[in-house]
Coordinates of C-alpha atoms in Angstrom, one line a residue:
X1 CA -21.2 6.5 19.3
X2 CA -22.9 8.6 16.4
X3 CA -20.6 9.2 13.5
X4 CA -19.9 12.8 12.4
X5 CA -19.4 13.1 8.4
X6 CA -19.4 16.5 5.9
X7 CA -21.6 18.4 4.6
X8 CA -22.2 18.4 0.5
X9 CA -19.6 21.6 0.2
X10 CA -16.6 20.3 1.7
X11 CA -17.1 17.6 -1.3
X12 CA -17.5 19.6 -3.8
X13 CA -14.0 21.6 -3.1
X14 CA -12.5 18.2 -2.4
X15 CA -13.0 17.1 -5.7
X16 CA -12.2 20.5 -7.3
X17 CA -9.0 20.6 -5.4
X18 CA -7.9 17.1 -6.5
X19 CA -8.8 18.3 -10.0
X20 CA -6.6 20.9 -10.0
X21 CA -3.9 19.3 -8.3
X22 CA -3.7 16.9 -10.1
X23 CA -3.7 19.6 -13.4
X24 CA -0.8 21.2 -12.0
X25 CA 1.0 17.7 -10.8
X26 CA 4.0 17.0 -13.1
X27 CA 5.0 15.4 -15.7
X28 CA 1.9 17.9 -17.3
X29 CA 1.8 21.0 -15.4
X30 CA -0.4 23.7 -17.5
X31 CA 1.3 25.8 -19.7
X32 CA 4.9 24.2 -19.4
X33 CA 7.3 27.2 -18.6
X34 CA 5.1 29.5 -16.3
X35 CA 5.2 29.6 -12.7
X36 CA 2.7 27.9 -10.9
X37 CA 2.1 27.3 -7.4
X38 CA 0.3 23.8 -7.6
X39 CA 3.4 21.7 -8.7
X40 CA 2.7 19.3 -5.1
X41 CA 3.9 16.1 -6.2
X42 CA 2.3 12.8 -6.8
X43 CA -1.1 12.9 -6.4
X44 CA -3.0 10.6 -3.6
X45 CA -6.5 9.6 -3.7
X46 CA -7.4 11.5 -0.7
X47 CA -7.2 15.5 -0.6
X48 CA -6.8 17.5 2.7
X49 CA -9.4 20.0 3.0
X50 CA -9.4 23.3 4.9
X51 CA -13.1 23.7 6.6
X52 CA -12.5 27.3 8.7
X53 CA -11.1 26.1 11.1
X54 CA -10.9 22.5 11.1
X55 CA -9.1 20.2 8.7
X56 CA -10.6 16.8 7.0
X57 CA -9.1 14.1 4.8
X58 CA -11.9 13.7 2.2
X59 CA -11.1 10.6 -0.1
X60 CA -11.0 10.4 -3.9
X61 CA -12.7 8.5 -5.9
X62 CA -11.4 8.8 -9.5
X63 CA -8.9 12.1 -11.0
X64 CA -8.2 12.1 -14.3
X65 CA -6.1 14.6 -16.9
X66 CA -8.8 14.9 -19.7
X67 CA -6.4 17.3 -21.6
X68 CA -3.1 19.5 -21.1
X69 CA -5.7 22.1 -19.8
X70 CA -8.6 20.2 -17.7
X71 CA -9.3 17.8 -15.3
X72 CA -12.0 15.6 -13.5
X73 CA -12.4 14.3 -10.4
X74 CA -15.2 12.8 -8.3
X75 CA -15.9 11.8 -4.7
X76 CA -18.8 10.6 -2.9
X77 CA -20.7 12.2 -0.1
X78 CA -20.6 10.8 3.3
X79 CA -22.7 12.9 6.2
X80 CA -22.0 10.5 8.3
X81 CA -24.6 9.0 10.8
X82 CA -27.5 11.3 9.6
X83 CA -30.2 10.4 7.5
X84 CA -29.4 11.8 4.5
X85 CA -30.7 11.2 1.2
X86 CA -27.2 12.6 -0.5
X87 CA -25.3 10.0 1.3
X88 CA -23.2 8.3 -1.0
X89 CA -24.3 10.8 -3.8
X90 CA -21.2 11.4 -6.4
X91 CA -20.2 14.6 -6.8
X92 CA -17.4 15.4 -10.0
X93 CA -15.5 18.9 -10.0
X94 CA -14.6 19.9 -13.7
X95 CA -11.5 22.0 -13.5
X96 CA -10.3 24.4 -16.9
X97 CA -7.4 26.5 -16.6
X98 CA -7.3 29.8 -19.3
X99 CA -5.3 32.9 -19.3
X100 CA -6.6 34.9 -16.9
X101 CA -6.5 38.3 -18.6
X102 CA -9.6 40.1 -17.0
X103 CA -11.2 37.5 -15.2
X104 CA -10.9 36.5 -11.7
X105 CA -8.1 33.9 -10.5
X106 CA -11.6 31.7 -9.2
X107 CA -14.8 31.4 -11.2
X108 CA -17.4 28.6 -9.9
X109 CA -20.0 27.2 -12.5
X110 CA -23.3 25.1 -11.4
X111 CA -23.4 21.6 -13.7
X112 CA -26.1 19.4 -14.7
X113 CA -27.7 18.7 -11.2
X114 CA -26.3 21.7 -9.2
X115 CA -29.0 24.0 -8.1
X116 CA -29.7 27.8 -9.6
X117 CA -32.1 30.5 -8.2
X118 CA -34.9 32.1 -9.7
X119 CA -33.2 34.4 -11.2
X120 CA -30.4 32.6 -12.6
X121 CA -27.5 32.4 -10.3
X122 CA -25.8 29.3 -9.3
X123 CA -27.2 27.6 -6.2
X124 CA -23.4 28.3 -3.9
X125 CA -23.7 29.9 -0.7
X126 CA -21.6 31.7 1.0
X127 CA -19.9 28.8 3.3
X128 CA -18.7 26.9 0.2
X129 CA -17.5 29.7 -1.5
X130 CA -15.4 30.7 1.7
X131 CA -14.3 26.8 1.4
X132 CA -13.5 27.3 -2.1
X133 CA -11.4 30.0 -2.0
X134 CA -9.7 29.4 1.3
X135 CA -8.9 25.7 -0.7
X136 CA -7.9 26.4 -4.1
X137 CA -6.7 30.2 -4.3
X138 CA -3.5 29.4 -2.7
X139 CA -2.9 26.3 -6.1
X140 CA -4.0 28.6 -8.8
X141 CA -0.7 29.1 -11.0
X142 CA -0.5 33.0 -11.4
X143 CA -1.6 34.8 -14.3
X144 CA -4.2 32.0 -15.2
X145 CA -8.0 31.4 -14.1
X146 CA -9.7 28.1 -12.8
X147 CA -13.0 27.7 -14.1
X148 CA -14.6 24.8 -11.8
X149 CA -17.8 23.7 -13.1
X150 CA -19.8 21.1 -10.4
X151 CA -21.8 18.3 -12.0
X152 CA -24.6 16.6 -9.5
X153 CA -25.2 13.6 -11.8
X154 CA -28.2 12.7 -9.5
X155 CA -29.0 15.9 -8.3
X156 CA -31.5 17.2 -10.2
X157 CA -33.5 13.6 -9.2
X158 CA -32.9 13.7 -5.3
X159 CA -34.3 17.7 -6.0
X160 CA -37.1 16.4 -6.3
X161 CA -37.5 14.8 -2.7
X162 CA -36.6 17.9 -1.1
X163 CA -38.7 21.0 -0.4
X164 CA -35.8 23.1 -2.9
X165 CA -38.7 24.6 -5.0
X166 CA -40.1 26.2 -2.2
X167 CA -37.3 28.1 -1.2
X168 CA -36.3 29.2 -4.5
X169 CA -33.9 26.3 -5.7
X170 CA -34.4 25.0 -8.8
X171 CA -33.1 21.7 -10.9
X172 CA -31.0 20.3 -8.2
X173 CA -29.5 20.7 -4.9
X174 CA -27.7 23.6 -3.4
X175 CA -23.7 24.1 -1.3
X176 CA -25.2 25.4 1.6
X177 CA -24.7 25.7 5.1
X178 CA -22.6 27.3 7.7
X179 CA -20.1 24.4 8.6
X180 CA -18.5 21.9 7.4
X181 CA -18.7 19.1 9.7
X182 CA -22.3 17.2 9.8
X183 CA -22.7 16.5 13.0
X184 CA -25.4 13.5 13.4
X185 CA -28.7 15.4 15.0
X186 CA -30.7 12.8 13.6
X187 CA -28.8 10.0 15.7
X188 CA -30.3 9.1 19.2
X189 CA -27.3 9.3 21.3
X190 CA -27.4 13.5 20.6
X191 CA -30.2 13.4 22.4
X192 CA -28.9 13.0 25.6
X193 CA -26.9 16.4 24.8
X194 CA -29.8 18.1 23.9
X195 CA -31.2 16.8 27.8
X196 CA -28.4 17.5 29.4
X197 CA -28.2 21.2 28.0
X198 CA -32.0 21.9 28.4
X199 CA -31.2 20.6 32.6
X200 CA -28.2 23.4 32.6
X201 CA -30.7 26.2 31.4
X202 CA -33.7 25.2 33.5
X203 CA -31.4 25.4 36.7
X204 CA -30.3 29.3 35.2
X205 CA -33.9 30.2 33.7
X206 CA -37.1 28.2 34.4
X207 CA -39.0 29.9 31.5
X208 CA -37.3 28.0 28.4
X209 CA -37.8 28.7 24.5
X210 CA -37.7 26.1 22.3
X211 CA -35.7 27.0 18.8
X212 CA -37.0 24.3 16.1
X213 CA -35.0 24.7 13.0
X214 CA -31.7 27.0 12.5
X215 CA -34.0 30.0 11.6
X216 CA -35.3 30.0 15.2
X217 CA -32.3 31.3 16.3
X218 CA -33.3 34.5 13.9
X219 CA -36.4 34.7 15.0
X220 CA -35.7 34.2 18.7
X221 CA -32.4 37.1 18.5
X222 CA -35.0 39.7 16.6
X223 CA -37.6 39.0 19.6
X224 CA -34.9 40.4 21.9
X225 CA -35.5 36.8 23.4
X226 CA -32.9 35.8 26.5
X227 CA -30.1 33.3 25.0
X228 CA -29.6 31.6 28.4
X229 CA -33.4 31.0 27.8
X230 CA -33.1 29.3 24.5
X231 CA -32.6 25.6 24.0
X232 CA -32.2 23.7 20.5
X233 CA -34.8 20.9 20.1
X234 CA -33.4 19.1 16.9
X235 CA -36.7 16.8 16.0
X236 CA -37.3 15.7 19.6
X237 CA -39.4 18.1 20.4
X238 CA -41.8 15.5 22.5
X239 CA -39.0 14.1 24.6
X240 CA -37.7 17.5 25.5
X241 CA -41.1 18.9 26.5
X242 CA -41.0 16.3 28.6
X243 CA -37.6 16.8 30.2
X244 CA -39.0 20.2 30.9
X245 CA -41.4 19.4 32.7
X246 CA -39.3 17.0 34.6
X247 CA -36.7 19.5 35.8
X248 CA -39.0 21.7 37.0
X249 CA -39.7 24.3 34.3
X250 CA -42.2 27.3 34.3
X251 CA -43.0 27.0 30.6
X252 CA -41.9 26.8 26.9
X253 CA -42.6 29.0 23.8
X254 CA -41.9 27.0 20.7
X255 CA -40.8 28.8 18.2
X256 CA -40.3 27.2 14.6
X257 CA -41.3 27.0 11.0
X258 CA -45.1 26.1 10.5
X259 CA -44.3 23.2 8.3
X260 CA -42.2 21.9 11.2
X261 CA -44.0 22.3 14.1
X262 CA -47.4 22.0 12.9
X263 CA -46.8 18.8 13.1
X264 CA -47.4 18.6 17.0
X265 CA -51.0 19.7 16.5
X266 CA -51.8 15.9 15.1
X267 CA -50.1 14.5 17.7
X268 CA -46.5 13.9 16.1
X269 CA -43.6 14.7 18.9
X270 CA -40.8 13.2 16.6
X271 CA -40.6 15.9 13.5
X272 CA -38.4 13.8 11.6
X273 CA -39.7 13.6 7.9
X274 CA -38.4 9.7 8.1
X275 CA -40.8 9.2 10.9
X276 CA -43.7 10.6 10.0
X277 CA -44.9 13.4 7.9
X278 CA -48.7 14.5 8.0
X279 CA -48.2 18.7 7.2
X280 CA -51.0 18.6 4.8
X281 CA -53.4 16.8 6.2
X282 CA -53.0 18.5 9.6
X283 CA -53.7 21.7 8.2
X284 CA -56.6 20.3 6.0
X285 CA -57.8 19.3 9.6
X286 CA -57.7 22.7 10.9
X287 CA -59.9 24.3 7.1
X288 CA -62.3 21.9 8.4
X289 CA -62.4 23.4 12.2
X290 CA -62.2 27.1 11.4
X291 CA -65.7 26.3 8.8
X292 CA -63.6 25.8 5.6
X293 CA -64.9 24.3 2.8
X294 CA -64.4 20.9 0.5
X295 CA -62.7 23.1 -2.2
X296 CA -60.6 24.7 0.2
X297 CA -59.3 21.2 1.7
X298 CA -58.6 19.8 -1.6
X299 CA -56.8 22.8 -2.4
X300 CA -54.2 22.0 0.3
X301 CA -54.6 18.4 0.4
X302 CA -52.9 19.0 -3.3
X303 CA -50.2 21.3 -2.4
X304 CA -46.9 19.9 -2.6
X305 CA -45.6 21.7 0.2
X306 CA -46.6 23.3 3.4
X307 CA -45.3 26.9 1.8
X308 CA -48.1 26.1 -1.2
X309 CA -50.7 25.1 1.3
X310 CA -50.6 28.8 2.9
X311 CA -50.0 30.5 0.0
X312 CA -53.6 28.7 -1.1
X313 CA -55.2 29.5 2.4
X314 CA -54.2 33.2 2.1
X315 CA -55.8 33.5 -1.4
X316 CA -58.8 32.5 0.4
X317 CA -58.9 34.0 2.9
X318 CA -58.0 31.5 5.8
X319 CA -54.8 31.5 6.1
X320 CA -55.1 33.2 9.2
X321 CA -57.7 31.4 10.9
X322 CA -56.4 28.2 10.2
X323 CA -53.0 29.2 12.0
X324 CA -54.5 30.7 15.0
X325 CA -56.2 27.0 15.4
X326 CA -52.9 25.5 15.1
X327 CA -50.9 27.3 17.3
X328 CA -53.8 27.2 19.7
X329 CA -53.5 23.4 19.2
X330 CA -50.1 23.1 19.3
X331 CA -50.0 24.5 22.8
X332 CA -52.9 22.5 24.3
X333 CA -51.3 18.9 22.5
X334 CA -48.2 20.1 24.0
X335 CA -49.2 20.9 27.7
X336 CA -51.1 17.4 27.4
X337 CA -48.3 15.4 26.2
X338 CA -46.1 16.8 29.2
X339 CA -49.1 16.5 32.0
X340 CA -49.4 12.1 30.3
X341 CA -45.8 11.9 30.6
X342 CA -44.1 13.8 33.5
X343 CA -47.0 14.0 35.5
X344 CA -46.2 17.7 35.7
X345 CA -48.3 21.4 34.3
X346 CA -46.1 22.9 31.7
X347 CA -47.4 26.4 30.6
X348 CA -46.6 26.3 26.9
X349 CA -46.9 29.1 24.1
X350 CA -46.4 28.6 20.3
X351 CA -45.3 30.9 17.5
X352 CA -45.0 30.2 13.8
X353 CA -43.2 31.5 11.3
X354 CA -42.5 31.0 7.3
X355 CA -39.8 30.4 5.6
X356 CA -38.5 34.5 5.3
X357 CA -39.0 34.2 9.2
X358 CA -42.4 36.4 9.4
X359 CA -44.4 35.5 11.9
X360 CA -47.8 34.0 11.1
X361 CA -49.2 33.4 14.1
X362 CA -49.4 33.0 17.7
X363 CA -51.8 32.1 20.3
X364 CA -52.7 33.8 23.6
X365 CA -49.9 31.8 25.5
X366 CA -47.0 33.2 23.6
X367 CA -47.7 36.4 23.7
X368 CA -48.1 36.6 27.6
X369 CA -44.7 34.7 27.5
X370 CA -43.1 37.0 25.0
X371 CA -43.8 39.3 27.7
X372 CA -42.4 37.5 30.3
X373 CA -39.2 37.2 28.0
X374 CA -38.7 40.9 26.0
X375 CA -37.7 43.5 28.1
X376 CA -40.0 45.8 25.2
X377 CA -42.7 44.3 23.6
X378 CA -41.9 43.5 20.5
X379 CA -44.5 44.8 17.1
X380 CA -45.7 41.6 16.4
X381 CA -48.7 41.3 13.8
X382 CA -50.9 38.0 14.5
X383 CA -50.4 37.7 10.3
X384 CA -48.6 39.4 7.8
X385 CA -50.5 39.9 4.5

């Protein structure tokens, strides 16, 4: 059985909780004589977290007073059975009561290896501060302010094996996400949730969409898409093609992030990064096919992401082009793979979209299944300049 584990917020309010209780833990509660809310005792090297709803028991590694005013504490993260390259990443909460005066009761600070945005602002999102206010409000002694300052020691390195850059998140890693719990979709035995849910909507609806990615979901809800029609896909996008066709579905429009799902057009089922990863040179495949030339192939053959690569084929004009070929591929590969392996005809459509969730492209198939799905056709633009 696959393990569930937490996501990188929940311990980063772990540790800033155990900071702080541990500040406020006689025999050196902050500013001896006022009233404080936090006096809870001795201090255990585990601290119960509040997730909205659930509740977890994250562990401790180290807490320490450094003066009458601050404290320190770290904890390592655990995601459980996923592959993540945070696991076992520490993670120290820096906690500074001051008079509040003006200030807020909570004020959160981004470290050495904690993400900020372009323009500044620290890289916490809007889940982790929920979590860090719904954890650490309630201990705040009144009339003084917690400044809680997060420290990635190793973040701004493991940054750099993540796409961060290209969505805006620079010199480290970001709290982000919408739950606490992370649940292993990277372990095998989910598949067989992922089969049996797509056999429940194929009995309802026989003309399924396929959400790759979380921002599917947006996607599919501003298509006016059916939700009984939608099915989540994780990375096994190849196996579940193949249980549609199996259970006797009509089609499939995928519908995911080019970077993702471009990935079927060299023949790659399996989207997980940790089993194979060929963006580039897919899309380097398809310059070639559209009449590209050698200068436009190096261009996104040196790209460091899939976002760069079509930011270089719009500059030249190809953009376009090349993602009409891919989506065109993408179906075709697709409809192959499922006639190979169920023995069965799968009518399959494919749209791609970027990272804001603006469609890029989409071949003749989706749009006749768009049709099929939307109750109004949708404006949809082939590419948006």
């Amino acid at each position: 059985m696959a393990r569930t584990g937490y996501t990188l917020p929940v311990f980063a309010v772990a540790a800033a909780k155990a900071a702080l209780m541990h500040l406020c833990t006689p025999p050196n509660p902050p500013y001896e004589g006022r009233q404080g809310a936090c006096a809870l005792g001795e201090q255990a090297l585990s601290t119960q977290i509040d997730l909205l709803p659930e509740v977890a028991e994250i562990p401790i590694s180290q807490v320490a007073i450094l003066d009458s005013h601050s404290a320190l504490a770290i904890t390592l993260s655990d995601p459980g059975d996923n592959l993540d390259l945070t696991r076992n990443t520490p993670i120290w909460a820096w906690v500074k009561l001051s008079e509040r005066g003006a200030q807020p009761p909570l004020i959160l600070v981004a470290g050495e290896g904690l993400g900020k945005t372009a323009s500044g602002e620290s890289a916490i999102y809007s889940y982790a501060r929920r979590l860090f206010d719904a954890n650490l409000l309630p201990l705040i002694p009144t009339n003084l302010t917690a400044t809680v300052t997060i420290i990635l020691p190793e973040g701004r390195q493991l940054a750099q094996r993540t796409s961060n850059e290209a969505f805006g998140i620079l010199e480290g890693l970001a709290l982000l996400g919408t739950s606490g719990i992370s649940q292993p979709l990277s372990a095998a035995e989910h598949l067989e949730e992922f089969r049996q849910s797509l056999q429940d909507k194929v009995k309802v609806c026989a003309d399924i969409v396929f959400c790759i990615g979380s921002n599917g979901m947006q996607v599919a809800e501003r298509l006016g898409l059916p939700k009984q029609a939608i099915a989540q896909t994780g990375n096994w996008i190849g196996a579940l093609l193949v249980e549609a066709g199996l259970t006797g579905a009509n089609s499939v429009l995928l519908l995911g992030y080019h970077g993702k799902l471009i990935k079927l057009a060299g023949g790659i089922f399996n989207t997980s990064s940790h089993i194979a990863d060929a963006k580039l040179e897919i899309m380097s495949a398809a310059v070639v096919a559209v009449g590209g030339n050698i200068q436009a192939v190096q261009a996104v053959l040196e790209a460091k992401t899939a976002d760069a690569a079509q930011k270089k084929l719009r500059e030249l004009g190809l953009a376009e082009s090349v993602f009409r070929h891919l989506s065109e591929k993408i179906s075709y590969k697709a409809q192959a793979y499922v006639q190979k392996y169920a023995n069965a005809y799968l009518k399959v459509g494919t749209i791609l979209f970027d990272r804001q969730g603006e469609i890029i492209s989409q071949d003749s198939q989706a749009t006749e299944l768009l049709t099929l799905h939307s109750t109004h056709r949708p404006n949809l633009s082939p590419y948006h300049s």
